[in-house]
Coordinates of C-alpha atoms in Angstrom, one line a residue:
M23 CA -35.9 -122.8 98.3
T24 CA -32.1 -123.2 98.8
K25 CA -29.6 -121.0 97.2
S26 CA -28.3 -123.7 94.9
V27 CA -31.8 -124.5 93.6
G28 CA -32.4 -120.8 93.0
M29 CA -29.2 -120.5 91.2
K30 CA -30.0 -123.5 88.9
I31 CA -33.4 -122.0 88.1
W32 CA -31.8 -118.6 87.3
V33 CA -29.2 -120.2 85.0
S34 CA -31.8 -122.4 83.3
T35 CA -34.1 -119.3 82.8
R36 CA -31.2 -117.2 81.5
D37 CA -30.3 -120.0 79.0
Y38 CA -33.8 -120.2 77.6
I39 CA -34.0 -116.4 77.3
M40 CA -30.7 -116.3 75.4
I41 CA -31.8 -119.2 73.2
V42 CA -35.0 -117.4 72.2
L43 CA -33.0 -114.2 71.6
G44 CA -30.5 -116.1 69.3
I45 CA -33.3 -117.9 67.4
C46 CA -35.2 -114.6 66.9
L47 CA -32.1 -113.0 65.5
Y48 CA -31.6 -115.9 63.2
A49 CA -35.3 -115.7 62.0
F50 CA -35.1 -111.9 61.5
A51 CA -31.8 -112.2 59.4
F52 CA -33.3 -115.0 57.3
C53 CA -36.6 -113.3 56.6
A54 CA -35.3 -109.8 56.2
F55 CA -32.2 -110.4 54.1
I56 CA -32.0 -113.9 52.7
L57 CA -35.5 -115.2 51.8
P58 CA -36.5 -112.0 49.8
E59 CA -33.4 -112.5 47.6
K60 CA -34.6 -116.1 46.8
V61 CA -31.4 -117.5 48.3
V62 CA -31.5 -121.0 49.7
I63 CA -29.4 -121.7 52.8
G64 CA -28.7 -125.0 54.6
G65 CA -30.7 -126.9 57.1
L66 CA -34.5 -127.4 57.2
T67 CA -34.9 -123.7 56.7
G68 CA -33.3 -124.2 53.3
L69 CA -35.6 -127.1 52.5
G70 CA -38.6 -125.0 53.7
S71 CA -37.4 -122.3 51.3
L72 CA -37.3 -124.8 48.4
V73 CA -40.9 -125.8 49.2
Y74 CA -42.0 -122.2 49.5
F75 CA -40.5 -121.2 46.2
T76 CA -42.2 -124.1 44.4
T77 CA -45.6 -124.4 46.1
G78 CA -46.0 -121.1 48.2
I79 CA -46.4 -123.0 51.5
P80 CA -44.9 -120.9 54.3
V81 CA -41.3 -121.8 55.4
A82 CA -42.3 -122.0 59.0
F83 CA -45.0 -124.6 58.4
T84 CA -42.8 -126.9 56.3
Q85 CA -39.9 -126.5 58.6
Y86 CA -41.9 -127.5 61.7
I87 CA -43.5 -130.5 60.1
M88 CA -40.1 -131.8 58.9
N89 CA -38.6 -131.2 62.3
L90 CA -41.3 -133.2 64.0
T91 CA -41.0 -136.0 61.4
L92 CA -37.3 -136.3 61.9
L93 CA -37.6 -136.3 65.7
A94 CA -40.1 -139.1 65.5
F95 CA -37.6 -141.2 63.5
A96 CA -34.7 -140.1 65.8
Y97 CA -36.5 -140.7 69.1
K98 CA -35.1 -144.1 69.8
I99 CA -31.6 -143.2 68.5
V100 CA -30.8 -139.8 70.1
G101 CA -32.9 -140.2 73.3
K102 CA -35.8 -138.4 75.0
Q103 CA -33.7 -135.5 76.5
F104 CA -32.5 -134.4 73.1
V105 CA -35.9 -134.7 71.5
M106 CA -37.7 -132.7 74.2
R107 CA -35.1 -129.8 74.1
T108 CA -35.2 -129.8 70.3
I109 CA -39.0 -129.6 70.2
F110 CA -38.8 -126.3 72.2
G111 CA -36.2 -124.8 69.8
A112 CA -38.0 -126.0 66.7
T113 CA -41.3 -124.5 67.9
V114 CA -39.7 -121.1 68.7
I115 CA -37.9 -120.8 65.4
S116 CA -41.0 -121.8 63.4
L117 CA -43.1 -119.2 65.3
A118 CA -40.4 -116.6 64.8
I119 CA -40.1 -117.2 61.0
G120 CA -43.9 -117.3 60.7
V121 CA -44.1 -113.9 62.3
F122 CA -41.2 -112.3 60.4
Q123 CA -41.8 -113.6 56.9
P124 CA -44.9 -111.6 56.1
L125 CA -43.3 -108.4 57.4
F126 CA -40.5 -108.5 54.8
P127 CA -41.8 -109.2 51.3
E128 CA -38.8 -107.2 50.0
P129 CA -35.2 -107.2 51.2
I130 CA -34.3 -104.4 53.6
I131 CA -31.6 -103.1 51.3
A132 CA -33.1 -102.8 47.8
Q133 CA -31.1 -104.0 44.7
Q134 CA -28.1 -105.0 46.8
T135 CA -28.2 -108.8 46.8
F136 CA -24.6 -109.4 47.9
M137 CA -24.9 -106.9 50.7
N138 CA -28.1 -108.6 51.9
V139 CA -26.4 -112.0 51.8
I140 CA -23.4 -110.7 53.8
I141 CA -25.5 -109.0 56.5
G142 CA -27.9 -111.9 56.7
G143 CA -25.0 -114.4 57.0
L144 CA -23.4 -112.4 59.8
L145 CA -26.6 -112.1 61.8
I146 CA -27.4 -115.7 61.3
G147 CA -24.0 -116.7 62.6
V148 CA -24.4 -114.5 65.7
G149 CA -27.8 -116.0 66.3
I150 CA -26.5 -119.5 66.0
G151 CA -23.6 -118.7 68.3
I152 CA -25.8 -117.2 71.0
A153 CA -28.1 -120.1 71.0
F154 CA -25.3 -122.7 70.9
T155 CA -23.4 -121.2 73.8
H156 CA -26.5 -121.6 75.9
N157 CA -27.1 -125.3 74.9
G158 CA -29.8 -124.4 72.4
S159 CA -31.0 -126.8 69.7
T160 CA -33.6 -126.3 67.0
G161 CA -33.2 -129.6 65.2
G162 CA -32.8 -129.3 61.5
T163 CA -29.9 -131.2 59.9
D164 CA -28.3 -131.8 63.3
I165 CA -31.0 -134.4 63.9
V166 CA -29.8 -136.2 60.8
A167 CA -26.2 -135.8 61.8
A168 CA -27.0 -137.2 65.3
M169 CA -28.6 -140.3 63.8
V170 CA -25.7 -140.8 61.4
S171 CA -23.1 -140.4 64.1
K172 CA -24.8 -143.0 66.3
R173 CA -24.6 -145.6 63.5
S174 CA -21.2 -144.7 61.9
N175 CA -17.9 -143.0 62.5
V176 CA -18.8 -139.9 60.5
T177 CA -18.6 -136.8 62.6
V178 CA -21.6 -134.5 63.2
G179 CA -19.9 -131.5 61.7
R180 CA -19.1 -133.3 58.5
T181 CA -22.5 -134.8 58.1
M182 CA -24.2 -131.4 58.6
L183 CA -21.8 -129.8 56.1
Y184 CA -22.5 -132.3 53.4
T185 CA -26.2 -132.2 54.0
D186 CA -26.4 -128.4 53.9
M187 CA -24.3 -128.2 50.7
C188 CA -26.7 -130.7 49.0
I189 CA -29.7 -128.6 50.0
I190 CA -28.1 -125.4 48.7
S191 CA -27.0 -126.9 45.5
S192 CA -30.5 -128.2 44.8
S193 CA -31.7 -124.6 44.4
Y194 CA -30.1 -124.7 41.0
L195 CA -32.9 -127.1 39.9
I196 CA -35.5 -124.4 40.7
F197 CA -33.9 -121.1 39.6
H198 CA -31.2 -122.4 37.1
E199 CA -29.0 -119.6 38.4
I200 CA -25.5 -120.5 39.6
D201 CA -25.2 -117.2 41.5
K202 CA -28.0 -118.3 43.8
V203 CA -26.0 -121.4 44.7
V204 CA -22.9 -119.3 45.3
Y205 CA -24.8 -116.9 47.6
G206 CA -26.2 -119.8 49.6
L207 CA -22.7 -121.2 50.1
V208 CA -21.5 -117.8 51.1
V209 CA -24.2 -117.7 53.8
L210 CA -23.3 -121.2 54.9
F211 CA -19.6 -120.6 55.4
L212 CA -19.9 -117.0 56.7
A213 CA -22.5 -118.1 59.3
A214 CA -20.3 -121.0 60.4
W215 CA -17.3 -118.7 60.8
V216 CA -19.2 -116.1 62.7
A217 CA -20.8 -118.7 65.0
D218 CA -17.3 -120.1 65.7
Q219 CA -16.1 -116.7 66.7
V220 CA -19.1 -116.1 69.0
I221 CA -18.7 -119.5 70.6
N222 CA -14.9 -119.3 71.0
T223 CA -14.9 -115.7 72.3
N224 CA -17.2 -116.9 75.1
R225 CA -14.6 -119.6 76.0
Q226 CA -11.4 -117.7 75.5
A227 CA -9.2 -117.3 78.5
C228 CA -5.7 -116.0 79.2
Q229 CA -2.8 -117.6 81.0
F230 CA -0.3 -115.3 82.8
T231 CA 3.2 -116.3 83.8
I232 CA 4.6 -113.7 86.3
F233 CA 8.2 -113.4 87.5
S234 CA 8.5 -110.9 90.3
K235 CA 10.3 -110.4 93.6
K236 CA 7.0 -109.2 95.0
W237 CA 5.1 -112.3 94.0
Q238 CA 3.4 -112.6 97.4
E239 CA 1.9 -109.1 97.1
I240 CA 0.8 -109.7 93.5
A241 CA -0.8 -113.1 94.3
T242 CA -2.7 -111.7 97.3
A243 CA -3.9 -108.7 95.2
I244 CA -5.1 -111.0 92.3
N245 CA -6.9 -113.2 94.9
N246 CA -8.6 -110.2 96.6
E247 CA -9.2 -107.8 93.7
A248 CA -9.5 -110.0 90.6
H249 CA -11.0 -112.9 92.5
R250 CA -8.8 -115.3 90.6
G251 CA -6.5 -118.0 92.0
C252 CA -2.7 -118.2 91.6
T253 CA -0.4 -121.1 91.5
V254 CA 3.1 -120.6 92.9
L255 CA 5.8 -122.5 91.1
S256 CA 9.4 -122.9 92.2
A257 CA 12.0 -122.3 89.5
M258 CA 15.6 -121.5 89.1
G259 CA 17.2 -118.8 86.8
W260 CA 19.9 -120.6 85.0
Y261 CA 22.0 -117.4 84.5
S262 CA 21.8 -116.3 88.2
K263 CA 21.6 -119.9 89.6
Q264 CA 19.1 -118.5 92.1
E265 CA 15.7 -119.9 93.0
V266 CA 12.7 -117.8 92.0
K267 CA 9.0 -118.0 92.4
V268 CA 6.7 -118.0 89.4
L269 CA 3.0 -117.2 89.5
L270 CA 0.6 -119.0 87.1
V271 CA -2.8 -117.3 86.7
M272 CA -5.8 -118.2 84.6
C273 CA -8.5 -115.7 83.8
R274 CA -11.1 -114.7 81.3
K275 CA -9.9 -112.6 78.4
I276 CA -12.0 -109.7 79.6
E277 CA -10.2 -109.8 83.0
S278 CA -6.7 -109.6 81.5
V279 CA -6.6 -105.8 81.8
T280 CA -7.4 -106.0 85.5
I281 CA -4.5 -108.5 86.0
F282 CA -2.1 -106.2 84.2
R283 CA -3.1 -103.2 86.3
I284 CA -2.6 -105.2 89.5
I285 CA 0.9 -106.3 88.4
K286 CA 1.9 -102.8 87.3
S287 CA 0.6 -101.1 90.5
I288 CA 2.8 -103.5 92.6
D289 CA 5.9 -104.1 90.5
R290 CA 6.7 -102.2 87.4
D291 CA 9.8 -104.3 86.8
A292 CA 7.9 -107.7 86.8
F293 CA 8.5 -110.0 83.9
V294 CA 5.1 -111.1 82.5
T295 CA 4.0 -113.3 79.7
Q296 CA 0.5 -113.7 78.4
A297 CA -0.9 -116.5 76.3
N298 CA -4.4 -116.9 74.9
V299 CA -6.0 -120.2 75.9
N300 CA -9.0 -121.5 74.0
G301 CA -10.9 -123.3 76.8
V302 CA -10.2 -123.5 80.5
Y303 CA -12.1 -126.2 82.4
G304 CA -12.6 -126.6 86.1
Q305 CA -13.7 -124.6 89.1
G306 CA -14.5 -121.0 88.2
F307 CA -14.4 -121.7 84.4
D308 CA -16.2 -124.1 82.0
E309 CA -17.4 -127.6 82.9
F310 CA -15.9 -130.7 81.3
K311 CA -18.0 -132.0 78.4
V312 CA -16.5 -135.3 77.7
K313 CA -18.3 -138.5 77.1
M314 CA -17.0 -141.2 79.4
K315 CA -16.8 -144.7 78.1
P316 CA -18.2 -147.2 80.7
T317 CA -16.1 -150.2 81.7
D318 CA -17.4 -153.7 81.2
G319 CA -20.6 -154.2 83.2
E320 CA -20.8 -150.6 84.2
H321 CA -23.6 -148.3 83.1
P322 CA -22.8 -144.7 82.0
H323 CA -23.0 -142.1 84.7
P324 CA -26.1 -139.8 84.1
A325 CA -23.9 -136.7 84.1
A326 CA -21.8 -138.1 81.2
S327 CA -24.9 -138.5 79.0
A328 CA -25.2 -134.7 78.7
S329 CA -22.2 -134.7 76.3
D330 CA -23.8 -137.4 74.1
T331 CA -25.7 -134.8 72.2
P332 CA -25.2 -133.3 68.7
Q333 CA -24.3 -130.0 70.4
A334 CA -21.4 -131.5 72.3
Q335 CA -20.3 -133.6 69.4
A336 CA -20.5 -130.7 67.0
S337 CA -18.3 -128.7 69.4
H338 CA -15.7 -131.5 69.4
S339 CA -15.8 -131.7 65.6
G340 CA -15.1 -128.0 65.1
H341 CA -18.3 -127.3 63.2
P342 CA -21.1 -125.3 64.8
Q343 CA -24.5 -126.9 64.8
S344 CA -27.1 -125.8 62.3
L345 CA -29.9 -123.9 63.9
A346 CA -32.4 -125.1 61.4

């Protein structure tokens, strides 16, 4: 086994472990905080909750059947790769909810509905974010969104938002309590915001612009100690009319302290600016996820099809995918 093959297997295994972890966190938050309060959230989990409150059928069973039904209709539209990956996620989340639901007949925090909703929404958002950053998919309303986006110009994020709001609002027909609808909307928007934070934190990077007479020493130290590249730019100070060298450095946000320490240890008088960058793509950072449009008579490159998924489109639309 070559090193590259071993690395691919490790990355794939790590992704699946993190997806399962994110899904289990989602299922725990839903079963321990949201469902006992009789709050309906978005996605097929919300539809499963509506069926459970009216018929008593477990959420996991209804959710899984609806996921498989939607995937059967979506097979020819979204493709085999998306369907196979989604079946894995849908199976895991249904199993997790099936295990957790009987364990929590009552909410963890008694007589504190709003607190349970807030905690549940936060944990659901974290779970969604973890699974999403590792290319996870559990179907749900993103299957519907994927089919709609294939046939129209409506974005995945907008379709999912409209669908989830309709599901949450329909809980009023069962309970006739407007506060249940409000709590469901709180979970929807709170989970979406937290998921965005988890996803963007994983991608956040910093851009350093460094002016120093000791630019060569700083660049070498950054290469050797921080293991980051430096770009040397030629510039001219307009006041002094002298040529200067400027270092441009990209790094992960968690590496910024290391960069600062290197600069300070070499030149305390260096002039440094730092800017937050939401997304750095290329060698040593994230991969490009852009759908390339084929020219006339040219078939799409296989690598480009990876971005033609609800996950990638949801990322472009600025709305995190629904995990259920």
